[in-house]
PDB file of C-alpha atoms and ligand atoms in Angstrom:
ATOM      1  CA  UNK A   1     -27.506  52.669  48.142  1.00 97.00           C
ATOM      2  CA  UNK A   2     -28.340  49.140  49.404  1.00 97.00           C
ATOM      3  CA  UNK A   3     -30.337  47.793  46.422  1.00 98.00           C
ATOM      4  CA  UNK A   4     -31.652  49.252  43.160  1.00 98.00           C
ATOM      5  CA  UNK A   5     -35.078  47.742  42.606  1.00 98.00           C
ATOM      6  CA  UNK A   6     -37.044  50.973  42.092  1.00 98.00           C
ATOM      7  CA  UNK A   7     -36.255  54.599  41.326  1.00 98.00           C
ATOM      8  CA  UNK A   8     -37.243  55.263  44.969  1.00 97.00           C
ATOM      9  CA  UNK A   9     -33.853  53.762  45.903  1.00 98.00           C
ATOM     10  CA  UNK A  10     -32.121  56.851  44.468  1.00 98.00           C
ATOM     11  CA  UNK A  11     -31.517  59.201  47.406  1.00 97.00           C
ATOM     12  CA  UNK A  12     -30.545  62.287  45.357  1.00 98.00           C
ATOM     13  CA  UNK A  13     -31.865  62.139  41.783  1.00 98.00           C
ATOM     14  CA  UNK A  14     -30.380  65.367  40.418  1.00 98.00           C
ATOM     15  CA  UNK A  15     -26.929  64.498  41.837  1.00 98.00           C
ATOM     16  CA  UNK A  16     -27.188  60.954  40.442  1.00 98.00           C
ATOM     17  CA  UNK A  17     -28.033  62.287  36.954  1.00 98.00           C
ATOM     18  CA  UNK A  18     -25.093  64.718  37.142  1.00 98.00           C
ATOM     19  CA  UNK A  19     -22.808  61.900  38.330  1.00 98.00           C
ATOM     20  CA  UNK A  20     -23.889  59.692  35.405  1.00 98.00           C
ATOM     21  CA  UNK A  21     -23.127  62.483  32.915  1.00 98.00           C
ATOM     22  CA  UNK A  22     -19.666  62.894  34.501  1.00 98.00           C
ATOM     23  CA  UNK A  23     -19.093  59.135  34.221  1.00 98.00           C
ATOM     24  CA  UNK A  24     -20.000  59.378  30.528  1.00 98.00           C
ATOM     25  CA  UNK A  25     -17.236  61.990  30.098  1.00 98.00           C
ATOM     26  CA  UNK A  26     -14.711  59.917  32.042  1.00 98.00           C
ATOM     27  CA  UNK A  27     -15.921  56.280  32.159  1.00 98.00           C
ATOM     28  CA  UNK A  28     -12.726  54.800  33.661  1.00 98.00           C
ATOM     29  CA  UNK A  29     -12.281  57.283  36.540  1.00 98.00           C
ATOM     30  CA  UNK A  30     -13.412  54.665  39.076  1.00 98.00           C
ATOM     31  CA  UNK A  31     -11.921  51.606  37.386  1.00 98.00           C
ATOM     32  CA  UNK A  32     -10.336  50.461  40.693  1.00 98.00           C
ATOM     33  CA  UNK A  33     -13.611  50.635  42.658  1.00 98.00           C
ATOM     34  CA  UNK A  34     -14.884  47.282  41.428  1.00 98.00           C
ATOM     35  CA  UNK A  35     -11.543  45.442  41.470  1.00 98.00           C
ATOM     36  CA  UNK A  36     -11.998  41.864  42.750  1.00 98.00           C
ATOM     37  CA  UNK A  37     -15.772  42.415  42.884  1.00 98.00           C
ATOM     38  CA  UNK A  38     -18.168  40.338  40.787  1.00 98.00           C
ATOM     39  CA  UNK A  39     -21.499  41.203  39.215  1.00 99.00           C
ATOM     40  CA  UNK A  40     -23.705  38.174  38.540  1.00 98.00           C
ATOM     41  CA  UNK A  41     -26.434  38.918  35.997  1.00 98.00           C
ATOM     42  CA  UNK A  42     -29.415  36.545  35.878  1.00 98.00           C
ATOM     43  CA  UNK A  43     -31.763  36.585  32.902  1.00 98.00           C
ATOM     44  CA  UNK A  44     -35.196  34.956  33.049  1.00 97.00           C
ATOM     45  CA  UNK A  45     -35.994  36.801  29.769  1.00 97.00           C
ATOM     46  CA  UNK A  46     -34.297  38.098  26.618  1.00 96.00           C
ATOM     47  CA  UNK A  47     -32.248  41.275  26.476  1.00 98.00           C
ATOM     48  CA  UNK A  48     -29.870  43.118  24.197  1.00 98.00           C
ATOM     49  CA  UNK A  49     -29.303  46.575  25.724  1.00 98.00           C
ATOM     50  CA  UNK A  50     -29.629  45.739  29.415  1.00 98.00           C
ATOM     51  CA  UNK A  51     -27.316  42.788  29.123  1.00 98.00           C
ATOM     52  CA  UNK A  52     -24.524  44.511  27.179  1.00 98.00           C
ATOM     53  CA  UNK A  53     -24.732  47.969  28.775  1.00 98.00           C
ATOM     54  CA  UNK A  54     -24.782  46.621  32.344  1.00 98.00           C
ATOM     55  CA  UNK A  55     -21.809  44.364  31.599  1.00 98.00           C
ATOM     56  CA  UNK A  56     -19.959  47.313  30.065  1.00 98.00           C
ATOM     57  CA  UNK A  57     -20.826  49.504  33.061  1.00 99.00           C
ATOM     58  CA  UNK A  58     -19.500  46.893  35.494  1.00 99.00           C
ATOM     59  CA  UNK A  59     -16.290  46.461  33.477  1.00 98.00           C
ATOM     60  CA  UNK A  60     -15.783  50.248  33.350  1.00 98.00           C
ATOM     61  CA  UNK A  61     -15.722  50.057  37.163  1.00 98.00           C
ATOM     62  CA  UNK A  62     -13.211  47.191  37.092  1.00 98.00           C
ATOM     63  CA  UNK A  63     -15.721  44.475  38.090  1.00 98.00           C
ATOM     64  CA  UNK A  64     -15.758  40.896  36.895  1.00 98.00           C
ATOM     65  CA  UNK A  65     -19.049  39.832  35.334  1.00 98.00           C
ATOM     66  CA  UNK A  66     -20.795  36.455  35.214  1.00 98.00           C
ATOM     67  CA  UNK A  67     -23.973  36.083  33.182  1.00 98.00           C
ATOM     68  CA  UNK A  68     -26.487  33.249  33.333  1.00 97.00           C
ATOM     69  CA  UNK A  69     -29.655  32.600  31.371  1.00 97.00           C
ATOM     70  CA  UNK A  70     -31.701  31.122  34.180  1.00 95.00           C
ATOM     71  CA  UNK A  71     -33.497  28.775  31.776  1.00 89.00           C
ATOM     72  CA  UNK A  72     -30.141  26.956  31.405  1.00 90.00           C
ATOM     73  CA  UNK A  73     -30.050  26.199  35.158  1.00 91.00           C
ATOM     74  CA  UNK A  74     -32.310  24.093  37.399  1.00 94.00           C
ATOM     75  CA  UNK A  75     -35.985  25.088  37.428  1.00 95.00           C
ATOM     76  CA  UNK A  76     -36.481  27.311  40.477  1.00 97.00           C
ATOM     77  CA  UNK A  77     -39.289  26.994  43.036  1.00 97.00           C
ATOM     78  CA  UNK A  78     -40.413  30.305  44.562  1.00 97.00           C
ATOM     79  CA  UNK A  79     -43.346  29.176  46.733  1.00 96.00           C
ATOM     80  CA  UNK A  80     -42.767  28.587  50.438  1.00 95.00           C
ATOM     81  CA  UNK A  81     -43.616  25.219  51.968  1.00 95.00           C
ATOM     82  CA  UNK A  82     -44.150  23.446  48.640  1.00 96.00           C
ATOM     83  CA  UNK A  83     -43.661  19.700  48.324  1.00 98.00           C
ATOM     84  CA  UNK A  84     -41.101  19.744  45.516  1.00 97.00           C
ATOM     85  CA  UNK A  85     -42.097  16.499  43.838  1.00 97.00           C
ATOM     86  CA  UNK A  86     -42.817  18.023  40.403  1.00 96.00           C
ATOM     87  CA  UNK A  87     -40.479  19.658  37.865  1.00 94.00           C
ATOM     88  CA  UNK A  88     -38.885  22.358  40.102  1.00 96.00           C
ATOM     89  CA  UNK A  89     -35.464  21.134  41.250  1.00 96.00           C
ATOM     90  CA  UNK A  90     -34.088  23.942  43.390  1.00 97.00           C
ATOM     91  CA  UNK A  91     -35.641  26.416  45.837  1.00 98.00           C
ATOM     92  CA  UNK A  92     -34.866  30.120  45.615  1.00 98.00           C
ATOM     93  CA  UNK A  93     -33.839  29.988  49.324  1.00 98.00           C
ATOM     94  CA  UNK A  94     -30.758  27.927  48.472  1.00 98.00           C
ATOM     95  CA  UNK A  95     -30.188  29.352  44.987  1.00 98.00           C
ATOM     96  CA  UNK A  96     -30.105  33.017  46.106  1.00 98.00           C
ATOM     97  CA  UNK A  97     -27.753  32.241  48.997  1.00 98.00           C
ATOM     98  CA  UNK A  98     -25.502  30.138  46.758  1.00 98.00           C
ATOM     99  CA  UNK A  99     -25.283  32.814  44.051  1.00 98.00           C
ATOM    100  CA  UNK A 100     -24.448  35.332  46.804  1.00 98.00           C
ATOM    101  CA  UNK A 101     -21.283  33.258  47.514  1.00 98.00           C
ATOM    102  CA  UNK A 102     -20.066  34.056  43.984  1.00 98.00           C
ATOM    103  CA  UNK A 103     -21.368  37.622  43.644  1.00 98.00           C
ATOM    104  CA  UNK A 104     -20.890  41.018  45.257  1.00 98.00           C
ATOM    105  CA  UNK A 105     -23.932  42.325  43.386  1.00 98.00           C
ATOM    106  CA  UNK A 106     -26.737  40.325  41.748  1.00 99.00           C
ATOM    107  CA  UNK A 107     -28.771  41.801  38.875  1.00 99.00           C
ATOM    108  CA  UNK A 108     -32.041  40.156  37.835  1.00 98.00           C
ATOM    109  CA  UNK A 109     -34.324  40.426  34.787  1.00 98.00           C
ATOM    110  CA  UNK A 110     -37.728  38.782  35.197  1.00 98.00           C
ATOM    111  CA  UNK A 111     -40.784  39.860  33.194  1.00 97.00           C
ATOM    112  CA  UNK A 112     -44.435  39.534  34.325  1.00 98.00           C
ATOM    113  CA  UNK A 113     -46.763  36.683  33.426  1.00 97.00           C
ATOM    114  CA  UNK A 114     -49.353  39.276  32.226  1.00 98.00           C
ATOM    115  CA  UNK A 115     -51.907  36.642  33.281  1.00 98.00           C
ATOM    116  CA  UNK A 116     -51.858  36.775  37.087  1.00 98.00           C
ATOM    117  CA  UNK A 117     -51.969  40.435  38.177  1.00 98.00           C
ATOM    118  CA  UNK A 118     -51.625  39.728  41.898  1.00 98.00           C
ATOM    119  CA  UNK A 119     -48.603  37.508  41.347  1.00 97.00           C
ATOM    120  CA  UNK A 120     -46.975  40.040  39.010  1.00 98.00           C
ATOM    121  CA  UNK A 121     -47.605  42.879  41.453  1.00 98.00           C
ATOM    122  CA  UNK A 122     -46.064  40.841  44.268  1.00 98.00           C
ATOM    123  CA  UNK A 123     -42.780  40.900  42.285  1.00 98.00           C
ATOM    124  CA  UNK A 124     -42.173  37.369  43.516  1.00 97.00           C
ATOM    125  CA  UNK A 125     -38.904  36.739  41.658  1.00 98.00           C
ATOM    126  CA  UNK A 126     -37.244  40.094  42.385  1.00 98.00           C
ATOM    127  CA  UNK A 127     -38.428  40.177  45.990  1.00 98.00           C
ATOM    128  CA  UNK A 128     -37.340  36.584  46.619  1.00 98.00           C
ATOM    129  CA  UNK A 129     -33.821  37.475  45.522  1.00 98.00           C
ATOM    130  CA  UNK A 130     -33.992  40.565  47.747  1.00 98.00           C
ATOM    131  CA  UNK A 131     -35.161  38.411  50.664  1.00 98.00           C
ATOM    132  CA  UNK A 132     -32.752  35.495  50.396  1.00 98.00           C
ATOM    133  CA  UNK A 133     -29.621  36.927  48.737  1.00 98.00           C
ATOM    134  CA  UNK A 134     -26.973  38.357  51.042  1.00 98.00           C
ATOM    135  CA  UNK A 135     -25.662  40.918  48.526  1.00 98.00           C
ATOM    136  CA  UNK A 136     -27.291  43.952  46.831  1.00 98.00           C
ATOM    137  CA  UNK A 137     -29.914  43.350  44.126  1.00 98.00           C
ATOM    138  CA  UNK A 138     -30.319  45.373  40.911  1.00 98.00           C
ATOM    139  CA  UNK A 139     -33.581  45.309  38.956  1.00 98.00           C
ATOM    140  CA  UNK A 140     -32.811  44.877  35.240  1.00 98.00           C
ATOM    141  CA  UNK A 141     -36.594  45.015  34.504  1.00 98.00           C
ATOM    142  CA  UNK A 142     -39.070  43.215  36.672  1.00 98.00           C
ATOM    143  CA  UNK A 143     -42.798  42.538  36.411  1.00 98.00           C
ATOM    144  CA  UNK A 144     -43.781  46.142  37.124  1.00 98.00           C
ATOM    145  CA  UNK A 145     -40.667  48.321  36.844  1.00 98.00           C
ATOM    146  CA  UNK A 146     -37.617  49.110  34.714  1.00 98.00           C
ATOM    147  CA  UNK A 147     -35.700  51.583  36.873  1.00 98.00           C
ATOM    148  CA  UNK A 148     -32.412  51.416  34.922  1.00 98.00           C
ATOM    149  CA  UNK A 149     -34.302  52.440  31.774  1.00 98.00           C
ATOM    150  CA  UNK A 150     -36.065  55.270  33.616  1.00 98.00           C
ATOM    151  CA  UNK A 151     -32.768  56.630  34.938  1.00 98.00           C
ATOM    152  CA  UNK A 152     -31.380  56.439  31.385  1.00 98.00           C
ATOM    153  CA  UNK A 153     -34.350  58.422  30.117  1.00 98.00           C
ATOM    154  CA  UNK A 154     -33.892  61.086  32.790  1.00 98.00           C
ATOM    155  CA  UNK A 155     -30.196  61.392  31.875  1.00 98.00           C
ATOM    156  CA  UNK A 156     -31.093  61.746  28.172  1.00 98.00           C
ATOM    157  CA  UNK A 157     -33.725  64.438  28.788  1.00 98.00           C
ATOM    158  CA  UNK A 158     -31.283  66.297  31.077  1.00 98.00           C
ATOM    159  CA  UNK A 159     -28.606  66.217  28.380  1.00 98.00           C
ATOM    160  CA  UNK A 160     -30.901  67.413  25.604  1.00 98.00           C
ATOM    161  CA  UNK A 161     -33.288  69.874  27.180  1.00 98.00           C
ATOM    162  CA  UNK A 162     -32.933  73.518  26.268  1.00 95.00           C
ATOM    163  CA  UNK A 163     -35.715  74.552  28.655  1.00 97.00           C
ATOM    164  CA  UNK A 164     -35.948  74.731  32.438  1.00 97.00           C
ATOM    165  CA  UNK A 165     -39.287  72.877  32.317  1.00 98.00           C
ATOM    166  CA  UNK A 166     -39.668  70.931  29.024  1.00 98.00           C
ATOM    167  CA  UNK A 167     -42.985  69.438  27.955  1.00 98.00           C
ATOM    168  CA  UNK A 168     -42.752  65.635  28.007  1.00 98.00           C
ATOM    169  CA  UNK A 169     -45.455  63.313  26.652  1.00 99.00           C
ATOM    170  CA  UNK A 170     -45.719  59.561  27.161  1.00 99.00           C
ATOM    171  CA  UNK A 171     -47.723  58.304  24.174  1.00 98.00           C
ATOM    172  CA  UNK A 172     -49.109  54.750  23.919  1.00 98.00           C
ATOM    173  CA  UNK A 173     -48.535  52.975  20.579  1.00 98.00           C
ATOM    174  CA  UNK A 174     -50.032  49.866  18.988  1.00 98.00           C
ATOM    175  CA  UNK A 175     -48.191  46.529  19.120  1.00 98.00           C
ATOM    176  CA  UNK A 176     -49.145  43.013  17.991  1.00 97.00           C
ATOM    177  CA  UNK A 177     -47.940  41.397  21.257  1.00 97.00           C
ATOM    178  CA  UNK A 178     -49.130  42.006  24.805  1.00 98.00           C
ATOM    179  CA  UNK A 179     -46.282  43.906  26.483  1.00 98.00           C
ATOM    180  CA  UNK A 180     -45.631  44.714  30.168  1.00 98.00           C
ATOM    181  CA  UNK A 181     -46.375  48.086  31.787  1.00 98.00           C
ATOM    182  CA  UNK A 182     -42.916  48.145  33.432  1.00 98.00           C
ATOM    183  CA  UNK A 183     -41.173  50.717  31.212  1.00 98.00           C
ATOM    184  CA  UNK A 184     -44.180  53.059  31.251  1.00 98.00           C
ATOM    185  CA  UNK A 185     -44.567  52.710  35.048  1.00 98.00           C
ATOM    186  CA  UNK A 186     -40.955  53.636  35.788  1.00 98.00           C
ATOM    187  CA  UNK A 187     -40.952  56.451  33.202  1.00 98.00           C
ATOM    188  CA  UNK A 188     -44.068  57.930  34.842  1.00 98.00           C
ATOM    189  CA  UNK A 189     -42.493  57.702  38.313  1.00 98.00           C
ATOM    190  CA  UNK A 190     -39.306  59.300  37.005  1.00 98.00           C
ATOM    191  CA  UNK A 191     -41.128  62.196  35.298  1.00 98.00           C
ATOM    192  CA  UNK A 192     -43.030  62.862  38.543  1.00 98.00           C
ATOM    193  CA  UNK A 193     -39.617  63.522  40.103  1.00 98.00           C
ATOM    194  CA  UNK A 194     -38.192  65.806  37.390  1.00 98.00           C
ATOM    195  CA  UNK A 195     -38.838  69.473  36.569  1.00 98.00           C
ATOM    196  CA  UNK A 196     -41.025  68.699  33.531  1.00 98.00           C
ATOM    197  CA  UNK A 197     -44.550  69.402  32.293  1.00 98.00           C
ATOM    198  CA  UNK A 198     -45.695  65.788  31.902  1.00 98.00           C
ATOM    199  CA  UNK A 199     -48.803  64.271  30.276  1.00 98.00           C
ATOM    200  CA  UNK A 200     -49.728  60.694  29.391  1.00 98.00           C
ATOM    201  CA  UNK A 201     -51.835  59.970  26.312  1.00 98.00           C
ATOM    202  CA  UNK A 202     -53.383  56.604  25.474  1.00 98.00           C
ATOM    203  CA  UNK A 203     -56.660  55.141  24.207  1.00 98.00           C
ATOM    204  CA  UNK A 204     -59.424  54.578  26.757  1.00 97.00           C
ATOM    205  CA  UNK A 205     -58.900  51.279  28.593  1.00 96.00           C
ATOM    206  CA  UNK A 206     -55.116  51.634  28.743  1.00 98.00           C
ATOM    207  CA  UNK A 207     -54.885  53.524  32.041  1.00 98.00           C
ATOM    208  CA  UNK A 208     -51.813  52.459  33.993  1.00 98.00           C
ATOM    209  CA  UNK A 209     -51.951  51.527  37.677  1.00 98.00           C
ATOM    210  CA  UNK A 210     -53.536  54.611  39.356  1.00 98.00           C
ATOM    211  CA  UNK A 211     -51.220  54.088  42.348  1.00 98.00           C
ATOM    212  CA  UNK A 212     -48.389  54.928  39.935  1.00 98.00           C
ATOM    213  CA  UNK A 213     -49.985  57.633  37.761  1.00 98.00           C
ATOM    214  CA  UNK A 214     -51.449  59.394  40.865  1.00 98.00           C
ATOM    215  CA  UNK A 215     -52.383  62.928  39.782  1.00 97.00           C
ATOM    216  CA  UNK A 216     -50.438  62.917  36.473  1.00 98.00           C
ATOM    217  CA  UNK A 217     -52.526  64.410  33.639  1.00 98.00           C
ATOM    218  CA  UNK A 218     -53.977  61.772  31.298  1.00 98.00           C
ATOM    219  CA  UNK A 219     -55.531  62.830  27.983  1.00 98.00           C
ATOM    220  CA  UNK A 220     -57.164  60.350  25.570  1.00 98.00           C
ATOM    221  CA  UNK A 221     -56.685  62.812  22.671  1.00 98.00           C
ATOM    222  CA  UNK A 222     -53.197  62.125  21.330  1.00 98.00           C
ATOM    223  CA  UNK A 223     -53.133  64.992  18.828  1.00 98.00           C
ATOM    224  CA  UNK A 224     -54.084  67.618  21.408  1.00 98.00           C
ATOM    225  CA  UNK A 225     -51.603  66.220  23.948  1.00 98.00           C
ATOM    226  CA  UNK A 226     -48.702  66.318  21.509  1.00 98.00           C
ATOM    227  CA  UNK A 227     -49.062  70.064  20.818  1.00 98.00           C
ATOM    228  CA  UNK A 228     -45.792  71.903  21.630  1.00 98.00           C
ATOM    229  CA  UNK A 229     -44.149  68.805  23.129  1.00 98.00           C
ATOM    230  CA  UNK A 230     -40.368  68.885  23.520  1.00 98.00           C
ATOM    231  CA  UNK A 231     -39.957  65.133  24.166  1.00 98.00           C
ATOM    232  CA  UNK A 232     -42.335  62.380  23.067  1.00 99.00           C
ATOM    233  CA  UNK A 233     -41.712  58.988  24.675  1.00 99.00           C
ATOM    234  CA  UNK A 234     -43.562  56.316  22.715  1.00 98.00           C
ATOM    235  CA  UNK A 235     -44.298  52.936  24.252  1.00 98.00           C
ATOM    236  CA  UNK A 236     -46.834  50.163  24.002  1.00 98.00           C
ATOM    237  CA  UNK A 237     -48.249  48.470  27.071  1.00 98.00           C
ATOM    238  CA  UNK A 238     -51.067  45.996  27.497  1.00 98.00           C
ATOM    239  CA  UNK A 239     -54.150  46.896  29.514  1.00 98.00           C
ATOM    240  CA  UNK A 240     -53.723  47.142  33.285  1.00 98.00           C
ATOM    241  CA  UNK A 241     -57.456  46.979  34.116  1.00 98.00           C
ATOM    242  CA  UNK A 242     -58.199  44.133  31.650  1.00 98.00           C
ATOM    243  CA  UNK A 243     -54.923  42.712  32.762  1.00 98.00           C
ATOM    244  CA  UNK A 244     -52.537  41.747  29.951  1.00 98.00           C
ATOM    245  CA  UNK A 245     -55.189  42.175  27.225  1.00 98.00           C
ATOM    246  CA  UNK A 246     -54.696  43.901  23.863  1.00 97.00           C
ATOM    247  CA  UNK A 247     -57.745  46.185  23.571  1.00 97.00           C
ATOM    248  CA  UNK A 248     -56.659  48.153  20.515  1.00 92.00           C
ATOM    249  CA  UNK A 249     -54.236  47.868  17.618  1.00 91.00           C
ATOM    250  CA  UNK A 250     -55.431  51.187  16.185  1.00 95.00           C
ATOM    251  CA  UNK A 251     -52.669  52.238  13.793  1.00 97.00           C
ATOM    252  CA  UNK A 252     -53.746  55.871  14.164  1.00 98.00           C
ATOM    253  CA  UNK A 253     -51.779  55.807  17.441  1.00 98.00           C
ATOM    254  CA  UNK A 254     -48.477  55.052  15.610  1.00 98.00           C
ATOM    255  CA  UNK A 255     -46.026  57.959  15.929  1.00 98.00           C
ATOM    256  CA  UNK A 256     -45.500  59.846  12.672  1.00 98.00           C
ATOM    257  CA  UNK A 257     -43.277  62.746  11.626  1.00 98.00           C
ATOM    258  CA  UNK A 258     -46.343  64.955  11.256  1.00 98.00           C
ATOM    259  CA  UNK A 259     -47.541  64.208  14.802  1.00 98.00           C
ATOM    260  CA  UNK A 260     -44.076  64.542  16.323  1.00 98.00           C
ATOM    261  CA  UNK A 261     -43.673  68.031  14.834  1.00 97.00           C
ATOM    262  CA  UNK A 262     -40.483  69.498  16.398  1.00 97.00           C
ATOM    263  CA  UNK A 263     -40.241  67.176  19.424  1.00 98.00           C
ATOM    264  CA  UNK A 264     -37.479  64.676  20.147  1.00 98.00           C
ATOM    265  CA  UNK A 265     -38.571  61.052  19.772  1.00 98.00           C
ATOM    266  CA  UNK A 266     -37.729  58.671  22.609  1.00 99.00           C
ATOM    267  CA  UNK A 267     -38.176  54.893  22.921  1.00 98.00           C
ATOM    268  CA  UNK A 268     -36.475  52.297  25.123  1.00 98.00           C
ATOM    269  CA  UNK A 269     -35.995  49.839  22.191  1.00 98.00           C
ATOM    270  CA  UNK A 270     -36.488  47.291  20.752  1.00 98.00           C
ATOM    271  CA  UNK A 271     -39.076  48.985  18.544  1.00 98.00           C
ATOM    272  CA  UNK A 272     -41.219  47.677  15.697  1.00 98.00           C
ATOM    273  CA  UNK A 273     -40.815  49.966  12.695  1.00 98.00           C
ATOM    274  CA  UNK A 274     -43.987  51.191  10.994  1.00 98.00           C
ATOM    275  CA  UNK A 275     -46.111  49.677  13.766  1.00 98.00           C
ATOM    276  CA  UNK A 276     -45.040  51.714  16.808  1.00 98.00           C
ATOM    277  CA  UNK A 277     -43.300  54.502  14.868  1.00 98.00           C
ATOM    278  CA  UNK A 278     -42.789  55.232  11.193  1.00 98.00           C
ATOM    279  CA  UNK A 279     -39.364  55.021   9.536  1.00 98.00           C
ATOM    280  CA  UNK A 280     -39.372  58.759   8.860  1.00 98.00           C
ATOM    281  CA  UNK A 281     -39.194  59.418  12.613  1.00 98.00           C
ATOM    282  CA  UNK A 282     -36.640  56.764  13.543  1.00 98.00           C
ATOM    283  CA  UNK A 283     -34.384  57.730  10.639  1.00 98.00           C
ATOM    284  CA  UNK A 284     -34.564  61.452  11.386  1.00 98.00           C
ATOM    285  CA  UNK A 285     -32.291  63.496  13.615  1.00 98.00           C
ATOM    286  CA  UNK A 286     -35.260  64.023  15.963  1.00 98.00           C
ATOM    287  CA  UNK A 287     -34.883  60.424  17.127  1.00 98.00           C
ATOM    288  CA  UNK A 288     -32.670  60.103  20.212  1.00 98.00           C
ATOM    289  CA  UNK A 289     -33.066  56.348  20.690  1.00 98.00           C
ATOM    290  CA  UNK A 290     -29.391  55.595  20.029  1.00 98.00           C
ATOM    291  CA  UNK A 291     -28.300  58.237  22.548  1.00 98.00           C
ATOM    292  CA  UNK A 292     -30.737  56.637  25.033  1.00 98.00           C
ATOM    293  CA  UNK A 293     -29.221  53.203  24.391  1.00 98.00           C
ATOM    294  CA  UNK A 294     -25.738  54.643  24.952  1.00 98.00           C
ATOM    295  CA  UNK A 295     -26.886  56.188  28.225  1.00 98.00           C
ATOM    296  CA  UNK A 296     -27.956  52.752  29.490  1.00 98.00           C
ATOM    297  CA  UNK A 297     -24.263  52.162  30.262  1.00 99.00           C
ATOM    298  CA  UNK A 298     -23.937  55.266  32.423  1.00 99.00           C
ATOM    299  CA  UNK A 299     -27.225  54.732  34.229  1.00 99.00           C
ATOM    300  CA  UNK A 300     -26.046  51.234  35.153  1.00 99.00           C
ATOM    301  CA  UNK A 301     -22.568  52.530  35.989  1.00 99.00           C
ATOM    302  CA  UNK A 302     -23.739  55.207  38.416  1.00 98.00           C
ATOM    303  CA  UNK A 303     -25.992  52.674  40.174  1.00 98.00           C
ATOM    304  CA  UNK A 304     -23.239  50.046  40.437  1.00 98.00           C
ATOM    305  CA  UNK A 305     -20.840  52.741  41.677  1.00 98.00           C
ATOM    306  CA  UNK A 306     -23.253  53.787  44.444  1.00 98.00           C
ATOM    307  CA  UNK A 307     -23.793  50.132  45.419  1.00 98.00           C
ATOM    308  CA  UNK A 308     -20.048  49.395  45.462  1.00 98.00           C
ATOM    309  CA  UNK A 309     -19.400  52.480  47.619  1.00 98.00           C
ATOM    310  CA  UNK A 310     -21.837  51.062  50.187  1.00 97.00           C
ATOM    311  CA  UNK A 311     -20.397  47.510  50.375  1.00 97.00           C
TER     312      UNK A 311
HETATM  313  N1  LIG B 401     -34.626  48.703  26.720  1.00 54.06           N
HETATM  314  C1  LIG B 401     -34.279  47.464  27.107  1.00 54.06           C
HETATM  315  O1  LIG B 401     -34.423  47.087  28.283  1.00 54.06           O
HETATM  316  O2  LIG B 401     -33.727  46.711  26.122  1.00 54.06           O
HETATM  317  P1  LIG B 401     -33.427  45.139  26.225  1.00 54.06           P
HETATM  318  O3  LIG B 401     -34.759  44.449  26.436  1.00 54.06           O
HETATM  319  O4  LIG B 401     -32.778  44.771  24.933  1.00 54.06           O
HETATM  320  O5  LIG B 401     -32.538  44.906  27.407  1.00 54.06           O
END
């Protein structure tokens, strides 16, 4: 693996999932692989799980880790040919090459604006690092994708499924803030690559990018879609067509114990209790969100391992 910016960078998904589960059983087996190698993690946005699990993954492989909140550094310019006489002090061309002097792998978190669709879809920050850095790049959630989360979710479903082809539902939920489509996008792409019966349910107006959903079944009737589900992944996203807008806060879309029935409840976290999902679900043994959070480490670890093996 050269970079991990999308789940398309995984060459053998089933082997990668198996490898992650083996790493979970024996996390220090490759603790020499990353010796004298450094992971630099750059955060343009907040994080709890990604930050700690990726650091833990790197340390399990023997890597050193340096973390920077980019807002603490010089304001970066990403446009080419700009006259830099305003507030931006450093161009990404220099910054990415400089950071590459200190890093063997660079991981980047940079959320979308949710205002400028074209700019968000260009993945300017992630792709600029990919263009100008001289070391591999890992996407720790970008404007349109969260591939480490999606790999985590695939690992969790693989661990828990009792069926050859489980029924998986991605169900939209209300949220008071406009959130990115990144987690939903990568989850959809991941489910398209697994042996699952997959359906998306959301209110009208919340269709994701059709270039991502492709021919995945979409049903606007949540109750009907949830029938006989084995895994229900709940997530809010803002509108893709009315880009970044909140079109509905309909609390009838909140996940409840009654709607979940016998399915496992999945969410990437953080989650707003009694807005996205009721306490009775999160506090039940049908919720697998803590297992998902634990698997973040092994998703990151298998990706870092495959990158280190290719250095
Ligand atoms: N799921 C996830 O990416 O969590 P953080 O935003 O806390 O990293």
